[in-house]
CSV table of C-alpha atoms and ligand atoms in Angstrom, one decimal:
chain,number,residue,atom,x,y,z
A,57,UNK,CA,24.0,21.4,26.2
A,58,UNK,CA,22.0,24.4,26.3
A,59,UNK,CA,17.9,24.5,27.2
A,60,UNK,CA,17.3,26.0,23.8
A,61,UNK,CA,19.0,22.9,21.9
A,62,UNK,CA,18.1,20.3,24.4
A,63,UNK,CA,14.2,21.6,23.6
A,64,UNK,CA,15.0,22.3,20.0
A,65,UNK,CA,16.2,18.4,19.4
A,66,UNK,CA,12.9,17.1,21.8
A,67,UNK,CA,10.6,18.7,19.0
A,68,UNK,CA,12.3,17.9,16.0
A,69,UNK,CA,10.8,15.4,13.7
A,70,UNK,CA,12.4,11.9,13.5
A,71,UNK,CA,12.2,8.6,12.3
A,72,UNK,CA,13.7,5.6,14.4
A,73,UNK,CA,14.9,2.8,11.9
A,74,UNK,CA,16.1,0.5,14.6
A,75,UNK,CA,14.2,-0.4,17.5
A,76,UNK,CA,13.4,-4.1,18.7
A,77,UNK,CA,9.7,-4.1,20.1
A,78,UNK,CA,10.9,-6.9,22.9
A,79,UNK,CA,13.2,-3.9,24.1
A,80,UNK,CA,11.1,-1.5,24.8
A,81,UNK,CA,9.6,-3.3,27.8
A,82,UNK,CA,9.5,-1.1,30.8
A,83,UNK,CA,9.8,-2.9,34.1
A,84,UNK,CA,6.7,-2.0,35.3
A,85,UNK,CA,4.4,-3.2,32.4
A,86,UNK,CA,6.8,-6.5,32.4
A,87,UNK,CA,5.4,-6.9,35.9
A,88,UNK,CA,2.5,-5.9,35.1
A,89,UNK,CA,1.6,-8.4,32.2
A,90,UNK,CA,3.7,-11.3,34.3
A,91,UNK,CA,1.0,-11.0,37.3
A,92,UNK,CA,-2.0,-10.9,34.7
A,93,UNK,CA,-0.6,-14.1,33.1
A,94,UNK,CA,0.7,-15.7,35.9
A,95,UNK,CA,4.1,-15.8,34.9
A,96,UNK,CA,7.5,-16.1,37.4
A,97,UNK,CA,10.4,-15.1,36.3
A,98,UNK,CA,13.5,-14.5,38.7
A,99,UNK,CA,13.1,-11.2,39.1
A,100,UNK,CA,10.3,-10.5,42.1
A,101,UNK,CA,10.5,-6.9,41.8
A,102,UNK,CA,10.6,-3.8,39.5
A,103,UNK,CA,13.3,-2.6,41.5
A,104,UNK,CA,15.1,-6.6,40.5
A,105,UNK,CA,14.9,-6.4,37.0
A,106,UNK,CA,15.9,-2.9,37.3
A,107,UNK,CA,18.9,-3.3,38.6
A,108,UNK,CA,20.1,-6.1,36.3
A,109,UNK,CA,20.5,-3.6,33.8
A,110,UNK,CA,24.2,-3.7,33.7
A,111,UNK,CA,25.8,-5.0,31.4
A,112,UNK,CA,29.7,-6.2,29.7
A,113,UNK,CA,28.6,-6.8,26.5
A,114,UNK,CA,26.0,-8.1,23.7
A,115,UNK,CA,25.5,-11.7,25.5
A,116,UNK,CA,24.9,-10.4,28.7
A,117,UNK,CA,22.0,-7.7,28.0
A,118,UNK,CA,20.4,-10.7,25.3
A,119,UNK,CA,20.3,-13.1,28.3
A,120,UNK,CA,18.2,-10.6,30.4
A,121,UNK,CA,16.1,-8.9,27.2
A,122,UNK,CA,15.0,-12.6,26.5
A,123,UNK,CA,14.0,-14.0,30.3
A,124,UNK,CA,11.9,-10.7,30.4
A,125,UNK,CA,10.7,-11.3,26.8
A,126,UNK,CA,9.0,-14.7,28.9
A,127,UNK,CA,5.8,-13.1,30.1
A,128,UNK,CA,5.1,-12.5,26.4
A,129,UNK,CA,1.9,-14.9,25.9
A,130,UNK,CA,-0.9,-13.3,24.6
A,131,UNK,CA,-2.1,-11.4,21.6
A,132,UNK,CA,-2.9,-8.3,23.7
A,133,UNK,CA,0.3,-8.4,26.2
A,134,UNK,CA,2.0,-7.7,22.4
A,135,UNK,CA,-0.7,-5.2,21.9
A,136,UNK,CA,0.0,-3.3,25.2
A,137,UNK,CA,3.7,-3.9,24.4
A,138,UNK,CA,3.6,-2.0,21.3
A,139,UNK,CA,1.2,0.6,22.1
A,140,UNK,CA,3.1,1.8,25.0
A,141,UNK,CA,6.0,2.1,22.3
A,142,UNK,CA,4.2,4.0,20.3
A,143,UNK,CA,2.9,6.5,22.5
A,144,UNK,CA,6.3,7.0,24.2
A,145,UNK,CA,7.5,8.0,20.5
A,146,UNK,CA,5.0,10.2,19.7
A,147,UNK,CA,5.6,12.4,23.1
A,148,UNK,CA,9.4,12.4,21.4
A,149,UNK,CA,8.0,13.7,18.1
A,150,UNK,CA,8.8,10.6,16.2
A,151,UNK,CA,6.7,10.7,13.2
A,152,UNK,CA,7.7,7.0,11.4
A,153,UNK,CA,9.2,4.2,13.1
A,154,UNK,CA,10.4,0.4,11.3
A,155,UNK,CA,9.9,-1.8,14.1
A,156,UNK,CA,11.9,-5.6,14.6
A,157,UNK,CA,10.3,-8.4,16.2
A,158,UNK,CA,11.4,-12.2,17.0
A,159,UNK,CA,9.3,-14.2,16.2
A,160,UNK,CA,11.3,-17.5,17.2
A,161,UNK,CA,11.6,-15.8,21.0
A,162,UNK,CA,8.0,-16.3,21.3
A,163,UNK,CA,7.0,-19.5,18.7
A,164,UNK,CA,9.6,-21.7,20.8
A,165,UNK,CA,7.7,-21.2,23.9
A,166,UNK,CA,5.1,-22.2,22.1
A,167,UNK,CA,3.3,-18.6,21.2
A,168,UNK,CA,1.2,-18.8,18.0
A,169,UNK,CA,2.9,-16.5,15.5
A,170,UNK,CA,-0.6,-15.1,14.8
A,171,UNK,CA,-0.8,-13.8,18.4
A,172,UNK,CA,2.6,-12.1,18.0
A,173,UNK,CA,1.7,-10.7,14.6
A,174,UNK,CA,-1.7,-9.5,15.1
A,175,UNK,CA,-1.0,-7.7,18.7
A,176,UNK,CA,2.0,-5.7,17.3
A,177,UNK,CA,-0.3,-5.1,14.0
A,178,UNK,CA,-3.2,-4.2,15.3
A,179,UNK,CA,-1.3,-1.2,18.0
A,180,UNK,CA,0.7,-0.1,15.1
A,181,UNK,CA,-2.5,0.6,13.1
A,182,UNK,CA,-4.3,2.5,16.2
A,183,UNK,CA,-0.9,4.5,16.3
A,184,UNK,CA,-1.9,5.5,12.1
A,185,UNK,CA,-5.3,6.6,13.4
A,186,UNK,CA,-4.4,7.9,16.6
A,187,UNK,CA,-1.1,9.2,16.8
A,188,UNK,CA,-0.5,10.0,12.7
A,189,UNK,CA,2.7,7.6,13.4
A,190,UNK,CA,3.6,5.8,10.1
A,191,UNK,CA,5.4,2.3,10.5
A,192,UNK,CA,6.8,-0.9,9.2
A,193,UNK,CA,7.4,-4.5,10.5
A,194,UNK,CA,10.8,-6.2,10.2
A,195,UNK,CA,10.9,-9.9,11.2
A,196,UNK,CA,14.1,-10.8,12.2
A,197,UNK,CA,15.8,-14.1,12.5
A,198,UNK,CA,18.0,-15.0,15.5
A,199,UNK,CA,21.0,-15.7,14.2
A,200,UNK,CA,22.5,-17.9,17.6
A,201,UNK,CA,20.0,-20.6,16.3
A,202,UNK,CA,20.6,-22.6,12.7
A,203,UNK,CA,19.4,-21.1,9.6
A,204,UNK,CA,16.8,-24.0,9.6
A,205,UNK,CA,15.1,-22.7,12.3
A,206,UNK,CA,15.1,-19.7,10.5
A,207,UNK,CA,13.6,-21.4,7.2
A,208,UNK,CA,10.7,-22.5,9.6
A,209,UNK,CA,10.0,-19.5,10.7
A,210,UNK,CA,9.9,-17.7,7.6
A,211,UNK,CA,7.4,-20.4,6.3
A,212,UNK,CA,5.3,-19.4,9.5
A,213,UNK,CA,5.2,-15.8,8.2
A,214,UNK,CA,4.3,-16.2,4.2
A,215,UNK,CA,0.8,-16.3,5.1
A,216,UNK,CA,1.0,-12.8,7.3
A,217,UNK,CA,3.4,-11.1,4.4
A,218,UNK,CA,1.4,-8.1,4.3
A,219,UNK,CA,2.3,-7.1,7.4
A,220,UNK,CA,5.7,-7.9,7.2
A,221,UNK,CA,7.9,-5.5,5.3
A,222,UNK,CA,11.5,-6.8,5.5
A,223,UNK,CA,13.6,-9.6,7.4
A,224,UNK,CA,16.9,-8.8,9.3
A,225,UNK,CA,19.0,-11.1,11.3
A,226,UNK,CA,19.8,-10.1,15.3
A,227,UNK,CA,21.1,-11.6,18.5
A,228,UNK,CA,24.3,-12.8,19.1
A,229,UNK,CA,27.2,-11.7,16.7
A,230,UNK,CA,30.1,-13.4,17.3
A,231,UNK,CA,30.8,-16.8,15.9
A,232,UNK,CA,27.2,-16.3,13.5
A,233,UNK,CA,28.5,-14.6,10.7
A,234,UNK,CA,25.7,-13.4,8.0
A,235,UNK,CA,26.8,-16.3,5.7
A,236,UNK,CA,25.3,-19.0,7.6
A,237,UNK,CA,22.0,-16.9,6.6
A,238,UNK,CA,22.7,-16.9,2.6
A,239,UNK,CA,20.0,-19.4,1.9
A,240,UNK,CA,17.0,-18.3,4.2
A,241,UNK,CA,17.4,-14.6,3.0
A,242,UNK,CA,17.8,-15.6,-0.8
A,243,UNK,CA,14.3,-17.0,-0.2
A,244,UNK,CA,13.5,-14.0,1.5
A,245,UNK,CA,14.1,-11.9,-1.2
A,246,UNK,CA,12.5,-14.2,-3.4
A,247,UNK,CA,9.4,-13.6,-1.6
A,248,UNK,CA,9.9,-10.0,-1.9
A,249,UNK,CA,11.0,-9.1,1.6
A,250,UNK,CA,13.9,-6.2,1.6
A,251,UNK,CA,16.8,-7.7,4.1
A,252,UNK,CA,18.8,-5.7,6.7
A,253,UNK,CA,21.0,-7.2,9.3
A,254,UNK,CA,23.4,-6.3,12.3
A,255,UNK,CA,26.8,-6.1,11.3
A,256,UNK,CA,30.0,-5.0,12.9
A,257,UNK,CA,28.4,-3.9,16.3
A,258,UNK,CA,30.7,-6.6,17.8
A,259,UNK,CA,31.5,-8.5,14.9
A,260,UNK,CA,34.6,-7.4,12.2
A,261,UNK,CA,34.3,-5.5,9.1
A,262,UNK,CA,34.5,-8.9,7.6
A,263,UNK,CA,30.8,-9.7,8.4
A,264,UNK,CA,29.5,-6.6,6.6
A,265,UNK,CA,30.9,-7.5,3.5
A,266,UNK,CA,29.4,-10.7,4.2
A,267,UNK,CA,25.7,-9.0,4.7
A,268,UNK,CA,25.9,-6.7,1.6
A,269,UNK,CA,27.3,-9.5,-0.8
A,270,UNK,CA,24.9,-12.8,0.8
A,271,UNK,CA,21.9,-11.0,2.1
A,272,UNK,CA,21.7,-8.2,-0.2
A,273,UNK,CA,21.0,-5.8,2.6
A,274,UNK,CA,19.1,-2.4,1.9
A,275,UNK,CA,20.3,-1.0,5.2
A,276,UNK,CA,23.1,-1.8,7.8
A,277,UNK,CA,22.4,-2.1,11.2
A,278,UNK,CA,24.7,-0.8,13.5
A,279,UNK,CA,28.1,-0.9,11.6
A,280,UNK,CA,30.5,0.6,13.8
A,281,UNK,CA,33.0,-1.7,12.6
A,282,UNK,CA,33.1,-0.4,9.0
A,283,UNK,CA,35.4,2.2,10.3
A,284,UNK,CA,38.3,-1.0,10.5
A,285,UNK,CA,38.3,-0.7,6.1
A,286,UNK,CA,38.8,1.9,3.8
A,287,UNK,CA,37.0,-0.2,1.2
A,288,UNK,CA,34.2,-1.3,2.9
A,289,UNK,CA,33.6,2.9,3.6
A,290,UNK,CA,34.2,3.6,0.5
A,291,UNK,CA,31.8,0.6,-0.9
A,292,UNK,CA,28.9,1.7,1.8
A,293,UNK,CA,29.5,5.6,0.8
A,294,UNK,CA,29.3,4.8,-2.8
A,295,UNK,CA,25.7,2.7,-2.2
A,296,UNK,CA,24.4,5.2,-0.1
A,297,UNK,CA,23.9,2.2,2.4
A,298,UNK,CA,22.3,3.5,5.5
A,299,UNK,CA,23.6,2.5,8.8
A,300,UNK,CA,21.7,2.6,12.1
A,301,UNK,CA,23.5,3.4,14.7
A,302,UNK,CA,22.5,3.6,18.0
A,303,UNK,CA,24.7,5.8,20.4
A,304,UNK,CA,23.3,5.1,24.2
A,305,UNK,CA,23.2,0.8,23.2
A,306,UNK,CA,26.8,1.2,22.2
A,307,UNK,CA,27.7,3.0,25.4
A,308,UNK,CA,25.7,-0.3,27.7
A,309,UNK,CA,26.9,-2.8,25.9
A,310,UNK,CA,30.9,-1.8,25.8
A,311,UNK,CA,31.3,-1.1,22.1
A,312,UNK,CA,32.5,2.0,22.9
A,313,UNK,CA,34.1,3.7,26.8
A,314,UNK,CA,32.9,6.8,26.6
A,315,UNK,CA,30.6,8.1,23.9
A,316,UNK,CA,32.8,11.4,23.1
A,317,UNK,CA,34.9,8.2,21.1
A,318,UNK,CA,31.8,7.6,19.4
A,319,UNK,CA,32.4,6.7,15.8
A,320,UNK,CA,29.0,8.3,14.8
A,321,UNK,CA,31.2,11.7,13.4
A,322,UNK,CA,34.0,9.9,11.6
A,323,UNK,CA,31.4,7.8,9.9
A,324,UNK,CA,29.3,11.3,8.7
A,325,UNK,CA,32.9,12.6,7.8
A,326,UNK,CA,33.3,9.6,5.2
A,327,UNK,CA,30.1,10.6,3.8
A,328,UNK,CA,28.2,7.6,5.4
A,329,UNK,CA,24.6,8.2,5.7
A,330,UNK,CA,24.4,7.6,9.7
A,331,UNK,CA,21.2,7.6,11.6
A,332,UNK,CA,20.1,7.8,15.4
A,333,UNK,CA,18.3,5.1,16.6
A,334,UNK,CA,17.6,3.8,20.1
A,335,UNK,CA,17.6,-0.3,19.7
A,336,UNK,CA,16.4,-1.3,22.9
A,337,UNK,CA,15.7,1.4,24.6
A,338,UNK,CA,14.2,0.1,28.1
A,339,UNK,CA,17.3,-1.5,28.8
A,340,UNK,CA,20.2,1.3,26.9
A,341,UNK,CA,18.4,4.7,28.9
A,342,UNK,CA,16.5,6.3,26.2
A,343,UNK,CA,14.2,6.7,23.9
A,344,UNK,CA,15.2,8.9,20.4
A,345,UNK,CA,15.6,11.9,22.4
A,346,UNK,CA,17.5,10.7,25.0
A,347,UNK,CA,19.8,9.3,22.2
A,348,UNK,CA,20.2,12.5,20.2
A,349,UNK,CA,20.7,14.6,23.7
A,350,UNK,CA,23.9,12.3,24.8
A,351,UNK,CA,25.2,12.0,21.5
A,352,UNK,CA,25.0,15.5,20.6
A,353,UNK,CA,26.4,16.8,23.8
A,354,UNK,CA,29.2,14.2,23.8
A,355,UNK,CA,30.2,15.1,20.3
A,356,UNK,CA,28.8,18.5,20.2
A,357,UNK,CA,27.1,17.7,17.2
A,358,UNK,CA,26.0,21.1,15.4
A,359,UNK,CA,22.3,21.9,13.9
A,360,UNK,CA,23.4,20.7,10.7
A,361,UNK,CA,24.7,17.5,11.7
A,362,UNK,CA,21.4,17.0,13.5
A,363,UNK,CA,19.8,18.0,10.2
A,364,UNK,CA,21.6,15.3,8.3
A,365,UNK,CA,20.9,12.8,11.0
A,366,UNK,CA,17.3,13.0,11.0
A,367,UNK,CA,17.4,13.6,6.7
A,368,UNK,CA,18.7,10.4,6.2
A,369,UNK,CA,16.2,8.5,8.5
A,370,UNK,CA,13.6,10.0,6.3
A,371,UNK,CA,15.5,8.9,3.2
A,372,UNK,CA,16.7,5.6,4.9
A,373,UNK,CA,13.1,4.7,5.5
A,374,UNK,CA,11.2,2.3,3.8
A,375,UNK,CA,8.1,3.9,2.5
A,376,UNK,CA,6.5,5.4,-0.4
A,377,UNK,CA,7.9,8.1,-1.8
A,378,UNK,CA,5.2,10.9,-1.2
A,379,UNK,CA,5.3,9.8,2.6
A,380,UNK,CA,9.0,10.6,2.6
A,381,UNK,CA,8.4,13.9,0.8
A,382,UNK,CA,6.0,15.1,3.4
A,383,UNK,CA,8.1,14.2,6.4
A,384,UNK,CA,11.2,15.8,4.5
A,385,UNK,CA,8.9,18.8,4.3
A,386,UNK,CA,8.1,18.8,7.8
A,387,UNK,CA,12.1,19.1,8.7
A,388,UNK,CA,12.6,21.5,6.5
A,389,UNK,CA,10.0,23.2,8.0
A,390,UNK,CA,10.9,22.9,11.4
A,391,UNK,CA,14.8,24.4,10.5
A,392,UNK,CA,13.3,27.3,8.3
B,249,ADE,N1,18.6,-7.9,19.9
B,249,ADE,C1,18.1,-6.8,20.5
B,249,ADE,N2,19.0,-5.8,20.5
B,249,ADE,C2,20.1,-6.3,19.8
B,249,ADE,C3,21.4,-5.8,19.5
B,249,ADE,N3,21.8,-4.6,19.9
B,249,ADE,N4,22.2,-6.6,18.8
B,249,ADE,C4,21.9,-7.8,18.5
B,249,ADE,N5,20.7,-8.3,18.8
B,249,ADE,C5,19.8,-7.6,19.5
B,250,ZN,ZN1,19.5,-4.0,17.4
């Protein structure tokens, strides 16, 4: 890629729509907060948990994300989590980000939800003030445990629901298909959550259907899979269902070889309304940018696909309808 477009993505504004907060620890503030609270884990050096970052597939990276997600234990070590998050972003010229947590990583080691809730909260709130970076909180539910556990832990939230926008469902896909989730995300909705979930990173087309018809899903995350069925395109084109894709995660994880086989085209060319995102990006290589850079040089994505891709994360976003005006305005702005 050129300087001019490698510098012309780094300042354009964007949204991120799928980002897990537990991913975005760096090495050295993992080591960091594990000295300040005492915590071993088995990695004794930055360089260690470094160079465990390599991984098959979805199972091997989640075993890794959640021993680091260990040192986790206080109200500010999610404070300092976030708020290094947040100012990474805002160096990248992301202007709104919708943020997942899980909670059940942290309330089975015995973390009080309140701790989680209030440290993520309370640097997401600086980052208003500070930064001018708008945001929202997505709790979601691990879906390798049983959809009682996930009941609970919904209970545990009711009385923090302002600060929670939406619930999704994460972790490991295969064999925990979105309809072992019908119940906890009917109550969800009840409660007046919006529901997203991962579908068809790993797992078949069959599981989307499964998240659009049982958890009434406002956005898809991931979705690579859709591409396996005409009708489901078709069904997700015709909804204007956002997906969240998330090019360098795909690449780490072995859903796709080589990213210039990246569905991330096709889906655009079947009117899908795709997204960039970066998932976890301490442990995938990037941040937004670093996603748009390999993604546009290994399709050779043009200024108006980048426009589109950035459009629909404003449009995809879950906010009020004058803040999506304004940061609609400020793209347009930025490609006048
Ligand atoms: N948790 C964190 N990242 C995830 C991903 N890419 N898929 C499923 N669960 C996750
Ligand atoms: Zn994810």
């Amino acid at each position: 890629m050129t300087e001019k477009m490698h510098d012309f993505i780094a300042k354009m504004p964007k949204a991120e729509l799928h980002l897990h907060i537990e991913g975005s620890f760096e090495p050295e503030l993992m080591f960091a907060i594990a000295q300040r609270n005492k915590v071993q884990t088995k990695f004794d050096s930055v360089e260690a948990v470094k160079e465990a970052y390599n991984f098959n597939n979805l199972q091997d990276f989640l075993d890794i994300y959640y021993e680091g997600a260990q040192v986790l234990l206080e109200e500010e070590d999610f404070f300092d989590l976030t708020w290094a998050y947040m100012q990474r972003i805002h160096a990248q010229n992301v202007i709104h980000t919708e943020i997942f947590f899980d909670p059940q990583t942290h309330t089975d080691r015995g973390v009080a939800f309140a701790k989680v809730i209030d440290g993520i909260s309370n640097a997401l709130h600086k980052a208003k003030h500070e930064l001018g970076i708008s945001s929202r909180l997505i709790m979601c539910f691990l879906r390798h445990l049983e959809e009682s556990e996930a009941e609970k832990t919904l209970e545990m939230a009711l009385p923090f629901k302002d600060k929670i926008y939406g619930v999704g469902l994460d972790s490991s896909e295969l064999g925990h298909p979105p309809s072992k989730f019908k119940n906890v995300f009917a109550k969800a909705i009840e409660e007046g959550f919006v529901t997203v979930a991962h579908a068809g990173e790993e797992g078949p087309a069959k599981y989307i259907w499964e998240a659009l018809d049982l958890l009434h899903i406002s956005r898809l995350d991931h979705g690579n899979r859709s591409l396996d069925d005409p009708k489901l395109m078709e069904r997700l084109a015709a909804e204007k269902m956002a997906l969240t894709v998330c090019p360098l995660s795909n690449l780490k994880l072995c859903v796709v070889d080589d990213l210039k086989d990246h569905p991330l085209r096709k889906l655009m060319q079947n009117e899908l309304k795709v997204t960039v995102n970066s998932d976890d990006p301490s442990y995938f290589g990037g941040y937004m940018n670093e996603n748009f850079w390999a993604i546009t040089d290994a399709l050779d994505l043009s200024k108006d696909e980048l426009y589109t891709l950035s459009r629909n994360a404003f449009e995809a976003s879950f906010v009020s309808d004058k803040r999506k005006k304004e940061m609609i305005e400020l793209l347009d702005n930025y490609f006048a």
